[in-house]
Coordinates of C-alpha atoms and ligand atoms in Angstrom, one line a residue:
Chain A
X1 CA -38.3 21.8 22.1
X2 CA -35.4 20.0 23.9
X3 CA -31.9 21.4 23.7
X4 CA -30.4 20.7 20.3
X5 CA -27.7 18.0 19.9
X6 CA -25.9 20.1 17.3
X7 CA -26.2 23.8 17.1
X8 CA -24.0 25.5 14.6
X9 CA -24.2 29.3 14.3
X10 CA -23.1 31.8 11.7
X11 CA -20.4 29.6 10.0
X12 CA -18.3 31.3 7.4
X13 CA -16.0 29.4 5.0
X14 CA -14.0 30.9 2.2
X15 CA -12.1 29.0 -0.4
X16 CA -9.8 31.6 -1.8
X17 CA -12.2 34.1 -3.4
X18 CA -15.3 31.8 -3.2
X19 CA -17.5 32.3 -0.2
X20 CA -19.0 28.8 0.3
X21 CA -20.6 29.6 3.7
X22 CA -21.7 33.1 4.6
X23 CA -23.0 32.9 8.1
X24 CA -24.8 29.5 7.8
X25 CA -26.6 28.1 10.9
X26 CA -27.8 24.6 11.4
X27 CA -29.6 22.6 14.1
X28 CA -30.1 18.9 14.7
X29 CA -31.9 17.2 17.6
X30 CA -31.5 13.7 19.0
X31 CA -34.0 11.2 17.5
X32 CA -34.8 13.2 14.5
X33 CA -34.1 13.1 10.8
X34 CA -33.4 16.6 9.5
X35 CA -32.9 17.2 5.8
X36 CA -30.5 19.8 4.6
X37 CA -31.5 20.9 1.1
X38 CA -30.4 23.6 -1.3
X39 CA -29.5 24.2 -4.9
X40 CA -26.2 23.0 -6.3
X41 CA -23.4 25.0 -4.8
X42 CA -25.5 26.2 -1.9
X43 CA -22.8 25.1 0.5
X44 CA -24.3 21.9 1.9
X45 CA -21.3 19.7 1.5
X46 CA -19.1 22.5 2.8
X47 CA -21.3 22.8 5.9
X48 CA -21.1 19.0 6.5
X49 CA -17.3 19.1 6.1
X50 CA -17.1 21.9 8.7
X51 CA -19.3 20.0 11.1
X52 CA -17.4 16.7 10.7
X53 CA -13.9 18.1 11.2
X54 CA -12.7 17.8 7.6
X55 CA -12.6 21.6 7.0
X56 CA -12.2 24.4 9.6
X57 CA -14.7 27.2 9.4
X58 CA -13.3 30.8 9.3
X59 CA -15.9 32.1 11.7
X60 CA -18.9 30.9 13.7
X61 CA -19.5 28.6 16.7
X62 CA -20.4 24.9 17.0
X63 CA -22.2 23.6 20.0
X64 CA -22.6 19.9 20.6
X65 CA -24.7 18.4 23.4
X66 CA -24.8 21.9 25.0
X67 CA -21.1 22.5 25.0
X68 CA -19.1 24.6 22.5
X69 CA -16.7 22.4 20.6
X70 CA -13.9 22.8 18.2
X71 CA -13.5 20.1 15.5
X72 CA -9.9 20.4 14.4
X73 CA -9.9 16.9 12.7
X74 CA -12.2 14.1 11.6
X75 CA -11.0 12.1 14.5
X76 CA -12.3 14.7 17.0
X77 CA -15.7 14.6 15.4
X78 CA -15.7 10.8 15.5
X79 CA -14.8 10.9 19.2
X80 CA -18.0 12.8 19.8
X81 CA -20.0 10.1 18.0
X82 CA -20.4 11.9 14.7
X83 CA -20.1 9.9 11.5
X84 CA -20.3 11.0 7.9
X85 CA -21.1 9.7 4.5
X86 CA -19.3 12.1 2.2
X87 CA -20.6 13.0 -1.2
X88 CA -17.4 11.7 -2.7
X89 CA -17.8 8.6 -0.4
X90 CA -14.2 8.7 0.8
X91 CA -13.5 5.0 0.4
X92 CA -10.3 3.3 -0.5
X93 CA -11.1 1.7 -3.9
X94 CA -8.3 -0.9 -3.6
X95 CA -9.4 -2.3 -0.3
X96 CA -12.3 -4.7 0.2
X97 CA -15.6 -3.8 1.8
X98 CA -14.6 -5.1 5.2
X99 CA -11.4 -3.2 5.2
X100 CA -13.2 0.0 4.3
X101 CA -15.8 -0.6 7.0
X102 CA -13.0 -0.8 9.5
X103 CA -10.7 1.8 8.0
X104 CA -8.9 3.6 10.8
X105 CA -10.5 1.3 13.4
X106 CA -8.9 -2.0 12.5
X107 CA -9.4 -4.9 14.9
X108 CA -6.2 -6.5 16.1
X109 CA -5.7 -10.1 17.2
X110 CA -5.8 -10.9 20.8
X111 CA -2.5 -11.5 22.6
X112 CA 1.1 -10.8 21.5
X113 CA 0.3 -10.8 17.8
X114 CA -2.1 -8.0 18.4
X115 CA 0.5 -6.0 20.2
X116 CA 2.6 -6.3 17.1
X117 CA -0.3 -4.8 15.2
X118 CA -1.5 -8.0 13.5
X119 CA -5.0 -7.6 12.2
X120 CA -7.9 -9.9 13.0
X121 CA -9.1 -10.1 9.4
X122 CA -11.4 -12.9 9.9
X123 CA -13.3 -11.2 12.7
X124 CA -13.5 -7.9 10.7
X125 CA -14.9 -9.8 7.7
X126 CA -17.4 -11.6 9.9
X127 CA -18.6 -8.4 11.5
X128 CA -18.7 -6.6 8.2
X129 CA -20.8 -9.4 6.6
X130 CA -23.1 -9.2 9.6
X131 CA -23.5 -5.4 9.3
X132 CA -24.1 -5.6 5.5
X133 CA -26.6 -8.3 6.1
X134 CA -28.4 -6.3 8.7
X135 CA -28.5 -3.3 6.5
X136 CA -29.6 -5.2 3.5
X137 CA -26.6 -4.4 1.5
X138 CA -26.0 -7.0 -1.2
X139 CA -22.4 -7.6 -1.9
X140 CA -21.4 -10.9 -3.6
X141 CA -17.8 -10.9 -2.8
X142 CA -16.5 -9.5 0.5
X143 CA -12.9 -9.7 -0.6
X144 CA -12.8 -7.9 -3.9
X145 CA -11.6 -4.3 -3.9
X146 CA -14.6 -2.0 -3.7
X147 CA -13.4 -0.1 -6.7
X148 CA -14.7 -3.2 -8.6
X149 CA -18.2 -2.9 -7.2
X150 CA -21.0 -0.9 -8.7
X151 CA -21.5 2.7 -7.7
X152 CA -24.5 1.9 -5.7
X153 CA -22.8 -0.9 -3.8
X154 CA -19.9 1.4 -3.0
X155 CA -22.4 4.0 -1.7
X156 CA -24.1 1.3 0.4
X157 CA -20.8 0.4 2.0
X158 CA -20.2 4.0 2.9
X159 CA -23.6 4.2 4.4
X160 CA -23.1 1.0 6.4
X161 CA -19.7 2.3 7.6
X162 CA -21.3 5.5 9.0
X163 CA -24.2 3.9 10.8
X164 CA -22.2 1.0 12.2
X165 CA -19.9 3.5 14.1
X166 CA -22.2 6.4 14.8
X167 CA -22.9 7.1 18.4
X168 CA -25.0 10.3 18.3
X169 CA -25.2 11.8 14.8
X170 CA -24.8 10.8 11.2
X171 CA -24.3 13.1 8.3
X172 CA -25.3 11.6 4.9
X173 CA -24.4 13.7 1.9
X174 CA -26.5 12.4 -0.9
X175 CA -26.4 8.8 0.2
X176 CA -29.0 7.6 -2.3
X177 CA -27.8 9.5 -5.4
X178 CA -26.5 6.4 -7.2
X179 CA -29.0 3.9 -5.8
X180 CA -31.7 1.9 -7.5
X181 CA -35.3 1.9 -6.2
X182 CA -34.9 -1.1 -3.9
X183 CA -31.6 0.0 -2.5
X184 CA -32.9 3.5 -2.0
X185 CA -35.8 2.3 0.1
X186 CA -33.3 0.2 2.2
X187 CA -31.2 3.3 2.9
X188 CA -34.3 5.2 3.9
X189 CA -35.3 2.3 6.2
X190 CA -31.8 2.4 7.7
X191 CA -32.2 6.1 8.3
X192 CA -35.4 5.6 10.1
X193 CA -34.0 2.8 12.2
X194 CA -31.0 4.9 13.2
X195 CA -33.3 7.7 14.2
X196 CA -35.4 5.3 16.2
X197 CA -32.2 4.3 18.1
X198 CA -32.2 7.9 19.3
X199 CA -29.5 9.3 17.0
X200 CA -29.7 12.4 14.9
X201 CA -29.6 11.9 11.2
X202 CA -28.8 14.7 8.7
X203 CA -29.8 13.8 5.2
X204 CA -28.7 15.8 2.2
X205 CA -30.7 15.1 -0.9
X206 CA -32.0 16.7 -4.1
X207 CA -35.0 14.3 -4.2
X208 CA -37.9 16.2 -2.6
X209 CA -40.4 13.3 -2.3
X210 CA -37.6 11.4 -0.5
X211 CA -36.9 14.3 1.8
X212 CA -40.6 14.7 2.7
X213 CA -41.0 10.9 3.2
X214 CA -38.2 10.4 5.6
X215 CA -37.6 13.7 7.4
X216 CA -39.0 15.2 10.6
X217 CA -37.7 18.6 9.8
X218 CA -36.1 20.4 6.8
X219 CA -33.6 23.2 6.7
X220 CA -32.9 25.1 3.5
X221 CA -29.5 26.5 2.6
X222 CA -29.2 29.2 -0.1
X223 CA -26.0 30.9 -1.2
X224 CA -24.2 29.8 2.0
X225 CA -26.9 30.9 4.4
X226 CA -29.8 29.2 6.1
X227 CA -33.0 30.7 4.6
X228 CA -35.8 28.6 5.9
X229 CA -36.8 25.8 8.3
X230 CA -39.9 23.6 8.0
X231 CA -41.6 20.8 9.8
X232 CA -41.8 18.1 7.2
X233 CA -45.4 17.2 8.0
X234 CA -46.6 20.8 7.4
X235 CA -44.8 21.6 4.2
X236 CA -45.0 20.8 0.5
X237 CA -42.6 20.3 -2.3
X238 CA -43.6 23.7 -3.8
X239 CA -42.7 25.4 -0.5
X240 CA -39.3 23.7 -0.4
X241 CA -38.5 24.6 -4.0
X242 CA -39.6 28.2 -3.3
X243 CA -37.2 28.4 -0.4
X244 CA -34.3 26.9 -2.4
X245 CA -34.8 29.3 -5.3
X246 CA -35.3 32.4 -3.2
X247 CA -38.9 32.9 -4.1
X248 CA -39.9 32.4 -0.5
X249 CA -38.0 33.4 2.6
X250 CA -38.4 33.3 6.3
X251 CA -37.4 36.2 8.5
X252 CA -36.3 34.2 11.6
X253 CA -34.4 31.3 9.8
Chain B
X1 CA -31.4 -11.0 0.7
X2 CA -27.8 -10.5 1.4
X3 CA -25.4 -12.9 -0.1
X4 CA -21.9 -12.4 1.3
X5 CA -19.2 -14.9 0.6
X6 CA -15.5 -15.0 -0.1
X7 CA -14.0 -16.0 -3.4
X8 CA -12.7 -19.6 -3.7
X9 CA -9.0 -20.1 -3.5
X10 CA -9.1 -20.9 -7.2
X11 CA -10.5 -17.5 -8.1
X12 CA -8.1 -15.8 -5.8
X13 CA -5.1 -17.6 -7.2
X14 CA -5.9 -16.9 -10.8
X15 CA -7.0 -13.3 -10.1
X16 CA -3.7 -12.6 -8.5
X17 CA -1.0 -10.8 -10.5
X18 CA 1.7 -12.6 -8.5
X19 CA 0.7 -15.9 -10.1
X20 CA 1.3 -14.7 -13.6
X21 CA 4.6 -13.1 -12.6
X22 CA 5.7 -16.3 -11.0
X23 CA 4.8 -18.2 -14.2
X24 CA 6.8 -15.7 -16.3
X25 CA 9.8 -16.3 -14.0
X26 CA 9.4 -20.1 -14.1
X27 CA 9.1 -19.9 -17.9
X28 CA 12.3 -17.9 -18.2
X29 CA 14.2 -20.4 -16.0
X30 CA 12.7 -23.3 -18.0
X31 CA 13.7 -21.8 -21.3
X32 CA 17.3 -21.1 -20.2
X33 CA 17.4 -24.5 -18.5
X34 CA 16.2 -26.3 -21.7
X35 CA 18.9 -24.6 -23.7
X36 CA 21.8 -25.2 -21.3
X37 CA 20.7 -27.7 -18.6
X38 CA 24.3 -28.4 -17.6
X39 CA 25.0 -24.7 -16.8
X40 CA 21.7 -23.3 -15.6
X41 CA 20.4 -25.7 -13.1
X42 CA 23.5 -25.9 -10.9
X43 CA 24.0 -24.9 -7.3
X44 CA 26.7 -22.5 -8.3
X45 CA 24.5 -20.6 -10.8
X46 CA 21.7 -20.5 -8.2
X47 CA 24.0 -19.3 -5.5
X48 CA 25.6 -16.5 -7.5
X49 CA 22.2 -15.3 -8.8
X50 CA 20.8 -15.2 -5.3
X51 CA 23.8 -13.4 -3.8
X52 CA 24.0 -10.8 -6.5
X53 CA 20.3 -10.1 -6.1
X54 CA 20.2 -9.9 -2.2
X55 CA 21.2 -6.3 -1.9
X56 CA 18.8 -5.2 -4.5
X57 CA 16.0 -7.2 -2.9
X58 CA 16.5 -5.4 0.4
X59 CA 16.2 -2.1 -1.4
X60 CA 13.2 -3.3 -3.2
X61 CA 11.3 -4.3 -0.1
X62 CA 11.4 -0.7 1.2
X63 CA 10.6 0.6 -2.3
X64 CA 7.5 -1.6 -2.3
X65 CA 6.1 0.2 0.7
X66 CA 6.9 3.6 -0.8
X67 CA 5.3 2.8 -4.1
X68 CA 2.2 1.4 -2.5
X69 CA 1.7 4.8 -0.8
X70 CA 1.7 6.2 -4.4
X71 CA 5.2 7.6 -3.8
X72 CA 8.6 6.9 -5.2
X73 CA 12.1 6.8 -3.7
X74 CA 14.9 7.7 -6.2
X75 CA 17.5 8.1 -3.4
X76 CA 17.9 4.4 -2.3
X77 CA 21.1 3.8 -4.3
X78 CA 22.8 7.0 -3.1
X79 CA 21.7 6.3 0.5
X80 CA 23.3 2.8 0.1
X81 CA 26.6 4.4 -1.0
X82 CA 26.4 7.1 1.8
X83 CA 25.7 4.5 4.5
X84 CA 28.5 2.2 3.2
X85 CA 30.9 5.1 3.3
X86 CA 29.9 6.3 6.8
X87 CA 29.9 2.8 8.2
X88 CA 33.3 1.9 6.8
X89 CA 34.8 5.2 7.9
X90 CA 33.3 4.8 11.4
X91 CA 34.7 1.3 11.7
X92 CA 38.1 2.5 10.6
X93 CA 37.9 5.5 13.0
X94 CA 37.5 3.3 16.0
X95 CA 40.4 1.1 14.9
X96 CA 43.2 3.6 14.3
X97 CA 42.3 4.0 10.7
X98 CA 42.1 0.4 9.6
X99 CA 39.4 -2.0 10.8
X100 CA 40.6 -5.0 8.8
X101 CA 41.6 -7.0 11.9
X102 CA 38.7 -5.7 14.1
X103 CA 36.3 -7.9 15.9
X104 CA 32.5 -8.2 16.1
X105 CA 32.1 -5.2 18.4
X106 CA 33.3 -3.0 15.5
X107 CA 31.1 -4.8 13.1
X108 CA 28.0 -4.1 15.2
X109 CA 29.1 -0.5 15.6
X110 CA 29.4 -0.3 11.8
X111 CA 26.0 -1.8 11.3
X112 CA 24.5 0.7 13.7
X113 CA 26.2 3.6 11.8
X114 CA 24.9 2.2 8.5
X115 CA 21.3 1.9 9.7
X116 CA 21.4 5.4 11.3
X117 CA 22.8 6.9 8.1
X118 CA 20.0 5.4 6.1
X119 CA 17.5 6.4 8.7
X120 CA 18.6 10.0 8.6
X121 CA 18.1 10.3 4.8
X122 CA 14.8 8.4 5.0
X123 CA 13.6 10.7 7.7
X124 CA 14.6 13.7 5.7
X125 CA 12.7 12.3 2.6
X126 CA 9.7 11.5 4.7
X127 CA 9.5 14.8 6.4
X128 CA 9.8 16.7 3.1
X129 CA 7.2 14.5 1.4
X130 CA 4.7 14.4 4.2
X131 CA 4.9 18.0 5.5
X132 CA 5.8 20.1 2.6
X133 CA 3.8 18.1 0.0
X134 CA 6.6 18.5 -2.5
X135 CA 6.1 15.5 -4.9
X136 CA 8.2 12.5 -3.8
X137 CA 9.8 12.4 -7.2
X138 CA 11.4 15.8 -6.6
X139 CA 12.2 15.3 -3.0
X140 CA 14.0 12.0 -3.6
X141 CA 15.6 13.3 -6.8
X142 CA 17.2 15.9 -4.5
X143 CA 18.4 13.4 -1.9
X144 CA 19.5 11.1 -4.7
X145 CA 22.1 13.7 -5.6
X146 CA 22.7 15.0 -2.1
X147 CA 23.4 11.6 -0.5
X148 CA 25.8 10.6 -3.2
X149 CA 27.5 14.0 -3.0
X150 CA 27.8 13.8 0.8
X151 CA 29.3 10.3 0.6
X152 CA 31.8 11.5 -2.0
X153 CA 32.7 14.5 0.2
X154 CA 33.2 12.3 3.2
X155 CA 35.4 9.8 1.4
X156 CA 37.1 12.4 -0.9
X157 CA 35.6 10.7 -3.9
X158 CA 37.3 7.4 -3.5
X159 CA 36.3 4.0 -2.2
X160 CA 36.8 3.3 1.5
X161 CA 38.6 0.0 2.3
X162 CA 39.6 -1.5 5.7
X163 CA 36.4 -3.6 6.1
X164 CA 36.8 -6.1 9.0
X165 CA 37.7 -9.6 7.8
X166 CA 35.2 -11.1 10.2
X167 CA 32.4 -9.1 8.5
X168 CA 33.6 -10.0 4.9
X169 CA 34.1 -13.6 5.7
X170 CA 31.0 -13.9 7.9
X171 CA 28.3 -12.0 6.3
X172 CA 29.9 -11.3 2.9
X173 CA 30.9 -14.7 1.7
X174 CA 30.0 -17.1 4.5
X175 CA 27.3 -19.8 4.1
X176 CA 25.0 -21.7 6.4
X177 CA 24.3 -25.2 5.3
X178 CA 25.2 -24.2 1.8
X179 CA 23.1 -21.0 1.7
X180 CA 25.0 -17.8 1.6
X181 CA 24.5 -15.7 4.7
X182 CA 23.8 -12.6 2.6
X183 CA 20.9 -14.5 1.1
X184 CA 19.6 -15.5 4.5
X185 CA 19.7 -12.0 5.7
X186 CA 17.9 -10.7 2.6
X187 CA 15.3 -13.5 3.0
X188 CA 14.7 -12.6 6.6
X189 CA 14.2 -8.9 5.8
X190 CA 11.9 -9.8 3.0
X191 CA 9.8 -12.2 5.1
X192 CA 9.3 -9.7 7.8
X193 CA 8.6 -7.0 5.2
X194 CA 6.0 -9.2 3.6
X195 CA 4.3 -10.2 6.9
X196 CA 4.1 -6.6 8.1
X197 CA 2.6 -5.4 4.9
X198 CA 0.1 -8.2 4.5
X199 CA -1.0 -8.7 8.1
X200 CA -0.6 -5.7 10.2
X201 CA -2.3 -2.4 10.8
X202 CA 0.8 -0.6 9.5
X203 CA 0.5 -2.5 6.2
X204 CA -3.2 -1.8 6.0
X205 CA -2.7 1.9 6.4
X206 CA 0.0 1.9 3.8
X207 CA -2.4 0.5 1.3
X208 CA -5.2 2.9 2.4
X209 CA -3.0 6.0 2.0
X210 CA -2.0 4.9 -1.5
X211 CA -5.5 4.0 -2.5
X212 CA -7.1 7.3 -1.4
X213 CA -5.1 9.6 0.8
X214 CA -8.1 11.9 1.6
X215 CA -10.2 8.9 2.6
X216 CA -7.5 7.7 4.9
X217 CA -7.2 11.1 6.5
X218 CA -11.0 11.3 7.0
X219 CA -10.9 7.8 8.5
X220 CA -8.6 9.1 11.2
X221 CA -5.4 7.6 9.9
X222 CA -2.4 9.8 10.7
X223 CA -1.3 10.1 7.1
X224 CA 1.6 12.5 7.7
X225 CA 3.2 10.4 10.4
X226 CA 2.6 7.2 8.4
X227 CA 4.3 8.6 5.3
X228 CA 7.3 9.7 7.4
X229 CA 7.6 6.2 8.7
X230 CA 7.4 4.6 5.3
X231 CA 10.2 6.7 3.9
X232 CA 12.1 6.1 7.1
X233 CA 11.7 2.4 6.5
X234 CA 13.0 2.7 3.0
X235 CA 16.0 4.7 4.2
X236 CA 16.9 2.2 7.0
X237 CA 16.7 -0.7 4.5
X238 CA 18.9 1.2 2.1
X239 CA 21.4 1.6 5.0
X240 CA 21.2 -2.1 5.7
X241 CA 21.8 -2.8 2.0
X242 CA 24.8 -0.5 2.1
X243 CA 26.2 -2.6 5.0
X244 CA 25.5 -5.8 3.0
X245 CA 27.3 -4.4 -0.1
X246 CA 30.2 -3.4 2.2
X247 CA 30.5 -7.0 3.5
X248 CA 30.3 -8.5 0.1
X249 CA 32.6 -6.3 -1.9
X250 CA 35.0 -5.7 1.1
X251 CA 35.0 -2.0 0.3
X252 CA 32.6 0.9 0.4
X253 CA 32.4 1.7 -3.2
X254 CA 31.3 5.1 -4.6
X255 CA 30.4 3.9 -8.0
X256 CA 28.2 1.3 -9.5
X257 CA 25.0 2.2 -7.7
X258 CA 23.7 5.0 -10.0
X259 CA 20.9 2.7 -11.3
X260 CA 20.1 0.8 -8.1
X261 CA 17.0 3.0 -7.7
X262 CA 15.7 2.2 -11.1
X263 CA 16.4 -1.5 -10.8
X264 CA 14.5 -1.5 -7.5
X265 CA 11.6 0.4 -9.0
X266 CA 11.6 -2.0 -12.0
X267 CA 11.6 -5.0 -9.7
X268 CA 8.7 -3.6 -7.6
X269 CA 6.6 -2.7 -10.7
X270 CA 7.4 -6.0 -12.5
X271 CA 6.2 -7.7 -9.3
X272 CA 2.7 -6.2 -9.8
X273 CA 2.8 -3.2 -7.4
X274 CA 1.0 -0.3 -8.9
X275 CA 2.7 3.0 -9.5
X276 CA -0.6 4.6 -8.8
X277 CA -0.5 3.2 -5.3
X278 CA -2.9 1.1 -3.2
X279 CA -2.0 -2.3 -4.6
X280 CA 1.0 -4.6 -4.5
X281 CA 2.9 -7.1 -2.4
X282 CA 6.4 -8.0 -1.3
X283 CA 6.0 -11.5 -2.6
X284 CA 5.4 -10.0 -6.1
X285 CA 8.5 -7.8 -5.6
X286 CA 10.7 -10.9 -4.9
X287 CA 9.5 -12.4 -8.2
X288 CA 9.9 -9.0 -10.0
X289 CA 13.4 -8.5 -8.8
X290 CA 14.5 -12.0 -10.0
X291 CA 13.2 -11.5 -13.5
X292 CA 15.9 -9.1 -14.6
X293 CA 18.5 -11.1 -12.6
X294 CA 17.5 -14.4 -14.3
X295 CA 17.5 -12.7 -17.7
X296 CA 21.0 -11.4 -17.2
X297 CA 22.3 -14.7 -15.9
X298 CA 20.5 -16.6 -18.6
X299 CA 21.8 -14.4 -21.4
X300 CA 25.4 -14.8 -20.2
X301 CA 25.0 -18.6 -19.9
X302 CA 23.3 -19.2 -23.3
X303 CA 25.7 -16.7 -25.0
X304 CA 23.3 -13.9 -25.9
X305 CA 24.9 -10.5 -25.8
X306 CA 24.2 -9.2 -22.3
X307 CA 23.3 -5.8 -23.7
X308 CA 20.0 -7.4 -24.7
X309 CA 19.1 -7.7 -21.0
X310 CA 18.1 -4.1 -20.3
X311 CA 16.1 -4.1 -23.5
X312 CA 14.3 -7.2 -22.6
X313 CA 13.6 -5.9 -19.1
X314 CA 12.3 -2.6 -20.6
X315 CA 9.8 -4.5 -22.7
X316 CA 8.5 -6.5 -19.9
X317 CA 8.3 -3.5 -17.6
X318 CA 6.3 -1.4 -20.1
X319 CA 4.0 -4.3 -20.7
X320 CA 3.5 -4.7 -17.0
X321 CA 2.6 -1.1 -16.4
X322 CA 0.4 -1.0 -19.4
X323 CA -1.5 -4.1 -18.1
X324 CA -1.9 -2.5 -14.7
X325 CA -3.2 0.8 -16.2
X326 CA -5.8 -0.8 -18.4
X327 CA -7.0 -3.0 -15.6
X328 CA -7.5 0.1 -13.5
X329 CA -9.2 2.0 -16.2
X330 CA -11.6 -0.9 -16.8
X331 CA -12.4 -0.9 -13.1
X332 CA -12.8 2.8 -12.6
X333 CA -15.2 3.1 -15.5
X334 CA -17.9 1.2 -13.6
Ligands
LIG401 N1 -12.3 22.7 -2.0 C1 -12.9 23.8 -2.6 N2 -12.2 24.8 -3.2 C2 -12.8 25.8 -3.8 N3 -14.1 26.0 -3.8 C3 -14.9 25.1 -3.2 C4 -14.4 23.9 -2.6 N4 -15.4 23.2 -2.1 C5 -16.5 23.9 -2.4 N5 -16.2 25.0 -3.1 C6 -17.2 26.0 -3.5 O1 -18.1 26.2 -2.5 C7 -19.4 26.3 -3.0 C8 -20.3 25.4 -2.2 O2 -20.0 24.0 -2.6 P1 -20.6 22.8 -1.9 O3 -19.9 21.6 -2.4 O4 -20.7 23.0 -0.5 O5 -22.1 22.8 -2.5 P2 -23.3 21.8 -2.3 O6 -24.4 22.5 -1.8 O7 -22.9 20.6 -1.6 O8 -23.6 21.4 -3.9 P3 -24.1 20.1 -4.5 O9 -25.6 20.0 -4.3 O10 -23.8 20.3 -6.0 O11 -23.4 19.0 -3.9 C9 -19.4 26.1 -4.5 O12 -19.4 27.3 -5.1 C10 -18.0 25.4 -4.7 O13 -17.5 25.8 -5.9
LIG402 MG1 -22.6 18.6 -2.1

């Protein structure tokens, strides 16, 4: 197989006395959807935070596009083209969907007003509406605070934000957890489309049929360590569950 | 299908807190005006109310930014005193101990000293809040005491006189087409503060940090630096307010500013800015600052004992916060 886009090895992360990651490895390739699964508390979200610059691993190496990298901040990960949908969404509930989509990347007006930092709200709103439309996110009001939207709508905004800006890799930590059937299918469609654009998509989900439906590969995390890897086409829900619970393990994972 | 549209101006207008606060203010003026039309609706009453509120308004503009970041600044009144003292003393120092007859050069120098004094306290507040993560309430409670103490040390606990006549006559009591210069200055500061908050990236980041600090950080916003700048802004505006008070009272007074901080906070919160951060506006603050001012003026004019004023303000304040809180609760339960 080609060289991986992201290759994390033996990551360790301690929170006080809690060992969230105990030598976890993880691999993602361009143009593939890889699902990261594991029981509650297995360390999936912690791994994603370490790989998107939010948390610093205590040990281990991260290689991106063949080069070893350090990710001291979310900005450094974003500069590499890595975007993330966090499990807690990380949106500003008092700001409207367009403001959240452009959070930290606000567009400024052209000319002197822009030099003074004046925002181009109209253009941001227009582009946000276009992005939501393209991704099939239905939001009635683009200028209400997103805290007033439904949980699913908020989640959709967070997903839209990640795929709009991602250049090479998207982490999605349980992006469909709050979604209805229709909206869930839309997100899975979006994931496939992003993959077809050549990006790597990392999906975290507890929904095994969903995992098998959308992934190319599956990696299993258990107690802070990678315990198994599967090609989605060749595996079954039983196998995945076995790996997550420890009933089944692979030597070379 | 996607259906993305904005709300109509009507929905926006009636959804806005500021509309209701504006109506409350208008209702107050109308009530007092109906009781004593001869005394209330005069240029003189209007002028004095505006002048007396100008200094507080400048403090409140800075406070609005701080509270939108979910912070608080208890030090503004003390920083005002400190800046007034340093400014007056500096002006005296360059004029052989008495600046009364000094010219505009001295005045500009005094302004600079006032702004720098405010900036120093604001910077200290900002650095402590942003770097050490000590709660802003504690940090600024500390500088509330320290700035006042430092001012008293410098002036030996007494007021500092010797304010240049040109400053007192120009900025302090001068008018421009009938509008007091002090009011014009406060209005200009407020207008700039309102525009920066509502239309710029700086303003947007201020809201974002107050709304969800962690989200702002993950979105690549320099939260630490931004918080420092917000407290710095509040400090500089407190310095300016100190200079304005100096011009108006012709003396840098040590006393009479113990509750400026609370008055500013009350004005900001009455104006619809949320103590939980993330929401609010300078326009609302203007209205909120004038509610207590109008109540006080109105009570004097219609002959109600003025001691009712703080009680009335307290009731409105608690009601305003309660309203904000229940609105948030309703929203967050979705
Ligand atoms: N900030 C933190 N402080 C202390 N402990 C933490 C912190 N974040 C995670 N942990 C611990 O690390 C372990 C792994 O947590 P993590 O959130 O990564 O699990 P997860 O696989 O994402 O679980 P879930 O499926 O429930 O989202 C847990 O035991 C958790 O308690
Ligand atoms: Mg998780």
